[in-house]
Each structure stands twice: as C-alpha cells, then as structure tokens.
Coordinates of C-alpha atoms and ligand atoms in Angstrom, one line a residue:
X221 CA 135.3 -130.7 -17.2
X222 CA 134.0 -127.4 -15.8
X223 CA 131.7 -127.2 -12.7
X224 CA 128.4 -125.4 -12.4
X225 CA 127.7 -124.0 -9.0
X226 CA 124.6 -122.5 -7.6
X227 CA 124.6 -119.2 -5.7
X228 CA 122.5 -119.9 -2.7
X229 CA 121.5 -116.2 -2.3
X230 CA 120.1 -115.8 -5.9
X231 CA 119.6 -119.5 -7.1
X232 CA 121.5 -118.3 -10.2
X233 CA 124.2 -120.7 -11.6
X234 CA 127.8 -119.9 -12.3
X235 CA 130.1 -121.9 -14.7
X236 CA 133.6 -122.4 -13.3
X237 CA 135.7 -123.3 -16.3
X238 CA 139.2 -123.7 -14.8
X239 CA 140.6 -125.4 -17.9
X240 CA 141.2 -122.2 -19.5
X241 CA 142.4 -120.7 -16.2
X242 CA 145.3 -118.6 -15.4
X243 CA 147.0 -119.1 -12.1
X244 CA 146.2 -116.5 -9.5
X245 CA 149.3 -114.4 -10.1
X246 CA 148.7 -114.4 -13.8
X247 CA 145.9 -111.9 -13.3
X248 CA 148.2 -109.3 -12.0
X249 CA 148.6 -106.5 -14.4
X250 CA 151.5 -104.2 -14.7
X251 CA 150.9 -101.2 -12.5
X252 CA 150.6 -97.8 -14.5
X253 CA 153.9 -96.3 -14.7
X254 CA 152.7 -92.7 -14.8
X255 CA 151.9 -91.7 -11.2
X256 CA 149.1 -89.2 -11.2
X257 CA 149.3 -85.9 -9.3
X258 CA 147.7 -85.1 -5.9
X259 CA 145.8 -82.2 -7.6
X260 CA 144.4 -81.9 -11.2
X261 CA 143.5 -78.4 -12.4
X262 CA 140.8 -79.7 -14.7
X263 CA 139.2 -82.1 -12.0
X264 CA 135.8 -81.0 -10.7
X265 CA 136.3 -82.9 -7.5
X266 CA 139.6 -81.3 -6.5
X267 CA 139.5 -78.7 -3.8
X268 CA 139.0 -75.2 -5.0
X269 CA 136.6 -76.4 -7.7
X270 CA 133.6 -76.8 -5.5
X271 CA 131.7 -74.3 -7.5
X272 CA 131.9 -76.5 -10.6
X273 CA 129.8 -79.3 -9.0
X274 CA 126.1 -79.1 -7.7
X275 CA 125.8 -77.8 -4.2
X276 CA 126.8 -80.4 -1.6
X277 CA 124.3 -82.3 0.5
X278 CA 126.8 -83.4 3.2
X279 CA 130.3 -82.5 4.2
X280 CA 132.8 -83.8 6.8
X281 CA 135.2 -81.0 7.6
X282 CA 138.9 -81.9 7.8
X283 CA 139.9 -82.3 11.5
X284 CA 143.1 -80.6 10.7
X285 CA 143.0 -77.3 8.9
X286 CA 140.3 -75.7 7.0
X287 CA 138.7 -77.6 4.0
X288 CA 136.8 -80.8 3.8
X289 CA 137.7 -84.4 4.2
X290 CA 134.6 -85.9 2.4
X291 CA 131.9 -84.2 0.4
X292 CA 128.7 -85.6 -0.9
X293 CA 127.0 -83.9 -4.0
X294 CA 124.1 -84.7 -6.3
X295 CA 125.3 -86.3 -9.5
X296 CA 125.5 -83.7 -12.2
X297 CA 124.0 -86.1 -14.7
X298 CA 121.6 -87.9 -12.1
X299 CA 119.8 -91.0 -13.3
X300 CA 117.1 -90.2 -10.7
X301 CA 116.4 -86.9 -9.1
X302 CA 113.6 -84.6 -7.7
X303 CA 111.3 -84.4 -4.7
X304 CA 108.0 -84.9 -6.3
X305 CA 105.8 -87.9 -5.6
X306 CA 106.5 -90.4 -8.5
X307 CA 103.6 -90.7 -10.9
X308 CA 103.0 -94.0 -12.7
X309 CA 101.4 -94.1 -16.1
X310 CA 100.2 -97.0 -18.2
X311 CA 99.8 -96.6 -22.0
X312 CA 98.3 -100.0 -22.0
X313 CA 99.1 -103.0 -19.8
X314 CA 102.4 -103.7 -21.4
X315 CA 103.8 -100.1 -21.5
X316 CA 104.2 -99.0 -17.8
X317 CA 106.3 -96.2 -16.8
X318 CA 106.9 -93.9 -13.9
X319 CA 108.8 -90.7 -13.1
X320 CA 112.5 -91.1 -12.4
X321 CA 112.2 -89.7 -8.9
X322 CA 114.8 -90.5 -6.3
X323 CA 118.5 -89.5 -5.7
X324 CA 121.7 -90.1 -7.3
X325 CA 124.7 -88.7 -5.3
X326 CA 128.5 -88.8 -5.6
X327 CA 130.6 -89.3 -2.5
X328 CA 134.0 -87.6 -3.1
X329 CA 136.1 -89.7 -0.8
X330 CA 139.1 -87.5 -0.4
X331 CA 140.4 -84.1 -1.4
X332 CA 143.6 -85.7 -2.8
X333 CA 143.3 -86.4 -6.4
X334 CA 145.3 -89.7 -6.6
X335 CA 144.5 -91.1 -3.1
X336 CA 142.9 -94.3 -4.2
X337 CA 140.9 -96.2 -1.6
X338 CA 143.4 -99.1 -1.4
X339 CA 146.0 -96.7 -0.4
X340 CA 144.1 -94.7 2.2
X341 CA 144.5 -95.0 6.0
X342 CA 142.0 -96.6 8.2
X343 CA 140.8 -93.2 9.4
X344 CA 140.3 -92.0 5.8
X345 CA 138.3 -95.0 4.9
X346 CA 136.2 -94.7 8.1
X347 CA 135.3 -91.2 7.0
X348 CA 134.0 -92.5 3.7
X349 CA 132.0 -95.1 5.6
X350 CA 130.5 -92.4 7.8
X351 CA 129.5 -90.5 4.7
X352 CA 127.8 -93.6 3.3
X353 CA 125.9 -94.1 6.6
X354 CA 124.9 -90.5 7.0
X355 CA 123.4 -90.5 3.5
X356 CA 121.6 -93.9 3.9
X357 CA 120.2 -92.7 7.2
X358 CA 119.0 -89.4 5.7
X359 CA 117.4 -91.0 2.6
X360 CA 115.7 -93.9 4.3
X361 CA 113.4 -91.4 6.1
X362 CA 112.1 -90.2 2.7
X363 CA 108.8 -92.1 2.2
X364 CA 109.3 -92.2 -1.6
X365 CA 112.6 -94.1 -1.3
X366 CA 112.2 -97.9 -1.2
X367 CA 116.0 -98.9 -1.8
X368 CA 119.3 -97.4 -1.4
X369 CA 122.3 -98.8 -3.2
X370 CA 125.9 -97.6 -2.5
X371 CA 128.6 -98.7 -5.0
X372 CA 132.0 -97.8 -6.2
X373 CA 133.4 -98.0 -9.8
X374 CA 137.2 -98.0 -9.7
X375 CA 138.9 -97.8 -13.1
X376 CA 137.7 -97.7 -16.7
X377 CA 136.8 -101.4 -16.9
X378 CA 134.6 -100.8 -13.9
X379 CA 132.8 -97.9 -15.6
X380 CA 134.4 -94.8 -14.5
X381 CA 136.6 -92.4 -16.4
X382 CA 136.9 -89.8 -13.6
X383 CA 140.0 -90.6 -11.7
X384 CA 139.4 -88.6 -8.5
X385 CA 138.3 -91.2 -5.9
X386 CA 134.6 -91.3 -5.5
X387 CA 131.6 -93.6 -4.8
X388 CA 128.0 -93.3 -5.7
X389 CA 124.6 -93.8 -4.1
X390 CA 121.3 -94.3 -5.9
X391 CA 118.0 -94.2 -4.1
X392 CA 115.2 -95.7 -6.1
X393 CA 111.3 -95.4 -5.7
X394 CA 111.0 -99.0 -6.4
X395 CA 112.8 -102.1 -5.1
X396 CA 114.8 -103.4 -8.1
X397 CA 113.8 -106.8 -9.4
X398 CA 117.2 -108.4 -8.6
X399 CA 116.9 -107.2 -5.1
X400 CA 113.4 -108.6 -4.8
X401 CA 114.6 -111.9 -6.1
X402 CA 117.3 -112.3 -3.5
X403 CA 115.0 -111.2 -0.9
X404 CA 112.4 -113.8 -1.9
X405 CA 115.1 -116.5 -1.8
X406 CA 116.0 -115.3 1.7
X407 CA 112.4 -115.4 2.9
X408 CA 112.1 -118.9 1.5
X409 CA 115.1 -120.0 3.6
X410 CA 113.6 -118.2 6.7
X411 CA 110.3 -120.0 6.2
X412 CA 112.0 -123.4 5.8
X413 CA 114.5 -123.0 8.6
X414 CA 113.6 -120.1 10.8
X415 CA 117.0 -118.7 10.3
X416 CA 118.8 -115.9 8.1
X417 CA 120.2 -117.3 5.0
X418 CA 123.1 -115.0 5.0
X419 CA 124.1 -115.6 8.5
X420 CA 123.8 -119.4 7.9
X421 CA 126.0 -118.8 4.7
X422 CA 128.7 -116.9 6.6
X423 CA 128.7 -119.6 9.3
X424 CA 129.0 -122.3 6.7
X425 CA 132.0 -120.5 5.0
X426 CA 133.7 -120.1 8.3
X427 CA 133.2 -123.8 9.0
X428 CA 134.3 -124.8 5.5
X429 CA 137.4 -122.6 5.7
X430 CA 138.7 -123.1 2.2
X431 CA 137.3 -119.9 0.8
X432 CA 138.1 -117.7 3.8
X433 CA 140.5 -114.9 3.5
X434 CA 140.3 -113.4 6.9
X435 CA 138.2 -113.2 10.0
X436 CA 138.1 -110.6 12.8
X437 CA 136.0 -110.3 15.9
X438 CA 133.3 -108.4 13.8
X439 CA 133.7 -109.5 10.2
X440 CA 134.4 -112.4 7.9
X441 CA 136.1 -111.9 4.4
X442 CA 135.7 -114.8 1.9
X443 CA 135.4 -115.7 -1.8
X444 CA 131.9 -117.0 -2.3
X445 CA 131.3 -120.7 -3.3
X446 CA 129.6 -119.6 -6.6
X447 CA 131.9 -116.5 -7.3
X448 CA 130.7 -114.7 -10.4
X449 CA 134.2 -113.5 -11.4
X450 CA 137.8 -114.3 -10.3
X451 CA 138.6 -112.9 -6.9
X452 CA 135.0 -111.9 -6.1
X453 CA 135.3 -111.0 -2.4
X454 CA 132.6 -110.6 0.3
X455 CA 132.9 -108.7 3.5
X456 CA 130.1 -109.8 5.9
X457 CA 129.4 -108.8 9.5
X458 CA 129.1 -111.5 12.1
X459 CA 126.3 -109.8 13.9
X460 CA 122.9 -109.8 12.1
X461 CA 121.9 -106.5 10.7
X462 CA 119.7 -106.1 7.5
X463 CA 121.0 -102.6 6.5
X464 CA 124.2 -100.7 6.4
X465 CA 122.3 -97.9 8.0
X466 CA 122.0 -99.9 11.2
X467 CA 125.8 -100.4 11.8
X468 CA 127.1 -98.6 15.0
X469 CA 130.0 -96.2 15.0
X470 CA 132.0 -98.8 16.8
X471 CA 131.4 -101.3 14.0
X472 CA 132.2 -98.7 11.3
X473 CA 135.6 -98.2 13.0
X474 CA 136.0 -101.9 13.0
X475 CA 135.0 -102.3 9.4
X476 CA 137.5 -99.6 8.1
X477 CA 140.7 -101.7 8.5
X478 CA 139.0 -104.8 7.2
X479 CA 137.9 -102.9 4.0
X480 CA 141.2 -101.2 3.7
X481 CA 143.3 -104.4 4.0
X482 CA 141.0 -106.3 1.7
X483 CA 141.3 -103.7 -1.0
X484 CA 145.0 -103.3 -0.4
X485 CA 145.7 -107.1 -0.8
X486 CA 143.6 -107.1 -4.0
X487 CA 145.7 -104.0 -5.2
X488 CA 149.0 -105.7 -4.4
X489 CA 148.0 -109.2 -5.7
X490 CA 146.4 -108.0 -9.0
X491 CA 148.3 -104.7 -9.8
X492 CA 145.6 -102.0 -8.9
X493 CA 142.8 -103.9 -10.7
X494 CA 139.7 -102.1 -11.9
X495 CA 136.9 -103.2 -9.6
X496 CA 133.3 -102.4 -8.5
X497 CA 132.1 -102.8 -4.9
X498 CA 128.6 -102.8 -3.8
X499 CA 127.2 -102.3 -0.3
X500 CA 124.1 -104.5 -0.3
X501 CA 121.3 -103.8 2.2
X502 CA 117.7 -104.9 2.5
X503 CA 114.9 -102.8 1.0
X504 CA 114.0 -100.1 3.5
X505 CA 110.6 -101.4 4.4
X506 CA 112.2 -104.8 5.4
X507 CA 115.1 -103.4 7.5
X508 CA 113.6 -104.7 10.7
X509 CA 113.2 -108.2 9.3
X510 CA 115.5 -111.2 10.0
X511 CA 115.9 -112.4 6.5
X512 CA 118.8 -110.3 5.0
X513 CA 122.4 -109.5 6.1
X514 CA 124.1 -106.4 4.7
X515 CA 127.5 -107.1 3.2
X516 CA 130.0 -105.6 0.8
X517 CA 130.5 -107.4 -2.5
X518 CA 133.8 -106.6 -4.4
X519 CA 134.0 -107.6 -8.0
X520 CA 137.5 -107.2 -9.6
X521 CA 137.0 -106.5 -13.4
X522 CA 139.7 -108.9 -14.7
X523 CA 137.4 -110.4 -17.3
X524 CA 134.8 -109.1 -19.7
X525 CA 131.1 -109.6 -19.2
X526 CA 129.9 -110.4 -22.7
X527 CA 127.0 -111.9 -24.6
X528 CA 126.6 -115.2 -22.7
X529 CA 126.3 -113.4 -19.4
X530 CA 124.0 -110.7 -20.9
X531 CA 121.8 -113.4 -22.5
X532 CA 121.7 -116.0 -19.7
X533 CA 122.4 -114.1 -16.5
X534 CA 125.0 -116.9 -15.9
X535 CA 128.5 -115.9 -15.4
X536 CA 131.5 -117.9 -16.5
X537 CA 134.5 -117.6 -14.3
X538 CA 137.9 -119.2 -14.9
X539 CA 139.0 -119.5 -11.2
X540 CA 137.8 -121.6 -8.3
X541 CA 137.3 -119.3 -5.2
X542 CA 139.2 -121.9 -3.2
X543 CA 142.2 -121.2 -5.4
X544 CA 141.9 -117.4 -5.2
X545 CA 141.2 -117.4 -1.4
X546 CA 144.3 -119.6 -0.7
X547 CA 146.4 -117.1 -2.8
X548 CA 144.9 -114.2 -0.9
X549 CA 145.6 -115.8 2.4
X550 CA 149.2 -116.3 1.4
X551 CA 149.4 -112.7 0.2
X552 CA 148.0 -111.3 3.5
X553 CA 150.3 -113.5 5.5
X554 CA 153.2 -112.0 3.6
X555 CA 151.9 -108.4 3.9
X556 CA 150.1 -108.2 7.2
X557 CA 151.8 -110.5 9.7
X558 CA 152.1 -107.5 12.1
X559 CA 148.6 -108.4 13.5
X560 CA 147.8 -112.1 13.9
X561 CA 144.2 -111.4 14.7
X562 CA 143.5 -110.3 11.2
Ligands
LIG119 ZN1 140.7 -84.4 -8.5
LIG120 ZN1 121.5 -112.7 9.4

C-alpha cells in the first residue's frame, strides 16, 4: 500500500508509492559520452560575446587576470521588466490584470562553458552565491518589488536548453499565491506555538535523523518527510534568517562547500541528473518577522510531472526519503571521508 504524507510547510499531500519503486541506484542515468567544450562559438554567455546579451547589471571581476568571474544580465526575453509603477486594471471583477513590472535576470555563473555547478570549486560557488545576494539586496530596496525568487534550471528536463551554467532571478510586484500560502501556514504555527515552523522542522529532522544527509556547524541537509520527487533535498541554515539577503559573508563562505558537495553527491549518485533548485526567502515586507526560514530546495527531475500533479497539486513520488537519504549518506561516506565534520 502507498503512503500519503503531509508537507508541514504547505499542508499539501504527497503520495509515496514505493511499490513501483526503483532502488536508489536505478535512477542513475548514463553520463553523456560527449564532453562539451570549455568554449562554444555560438554561445551568448561565453566570454567575448558580451555584446550579444543585454548590458550587465552586476559583475564580479576575475581575481586572476582580466575578464569576469560572474556576470548578471537582464533576461533577453524577460517575463517581467521595466521601472514604471505597475498599474492595475479591472475589466469587471473577474478580469483583473496588472502591468508585468519587475525584473528577470540571468546570473552567468562562470566564463567556462562546460563548468557545471556540481563540478565547480567552493570558491567558484561562493562567487555565484555572492551574485545572488548582491542582486537580492539591490532589488529588495525597490519599493515596487514584493518578492524575489532565485532558481536554477539544469538540463532540458528542468526547463533549459542553454548549456552554459546560469541561474535566474525573478522579482515580482506581487507575492505569489503559493508563497502567501506557505507564509500563512507558517504564521499559523507561530500563533499556535510562538516558534518558527521551519526552525522546528529542521530541529525535528535532526532529531529523527533518518532523513538527514549531512550536518555542519551552520547548515542541515535532508530529504524532507513529504518529498515531492525522488531525492528532493533541502539545505537549511541552523540560524534563523527569513531571507537569503540577510546571510553574512561568513555564512555564504560556509554555504558554498555544503551546496557544492550536495550537488556533487547527486551528480555522482544519479549521473548528472537534470534538476531545479530554488532559493526560498520570505516576501520582502516580512523579512524582519520570525515566521519563515530561507532554504534551498533541490528537485532532481528524474520523473515527469503530469496530469495528476497539474490537476490536483499532489505529487506522486516512488521513493521514501528515508531510503534516498540513507543512500546519499553512504554515497558521501564513500566520496567525502576526508572531512568527518561534513
Ligand atoms: Zn558558453
Ligand atoms: Zn526559523
């Protein structure tokens, strides 16, 4: 029989149907045999092609040599753009619309065309995190921006066809409904208990232990109780902070190896899987509150999201997070025994 579990942060339910399950290592796909090049003449993100992208809004110069290490540019096909005050219009009470004002940016993570994030160094990942933070901090001061979402689509199944490593940022003039919903759940928990739901959740996962992948002094990595997809992974800070924009430079440096090793372990375990990750933060006006904890959610795209998920909002996964987390602990034990603290 399958199990239906509730996600404590959204109250949504997930079906875990392990009977049609594969074993953890069955998800590993064959690595692509063609190794892509460090430079691609037709790639708009490769060095020397800066003129073929919109003018950059942020840059980190490469500490060695000339050139850049990370660039941020407006998305050429931006979903949201412009500096005007967003106007709302109502053609009747059921036909509400507003101007698509906001920002949609691309973070070009490296000048090297085939340097995918799981294979970067800690320093390279830290630079990408610095870019995220710099842009969040710049956009949160814009009074029109209510919410900033950072995400990464890696591979075609995750929604990108551009191979050059990049992440995206979307700043919206409204708080998205799904974000509002999770926030309301978190406020309800705070009203009931006086505590942050997410800090409670992290503490409960640490205590349960069975879904933990790794702990450091600053971060906890685990496969959540109601995982939406096989190998869903969360990286959460131990110290309460609502927004990624509030993270200190010291914590960014501590996050870089945790993110790298987590992505590397998934890369090794699953054969460079397509994945999305999302950096979740509180809506800007609620950053100072105690309800929400920023965290990174990694969603490997090993299975298709289809009609049932779209129709119900309920995910069906074929793997217990306890099983996948145990597999990852073993994986990390094999690969990363050089540092017993991780
Ligand atoms: Zn490129
Ligand atoms: Zn908290």
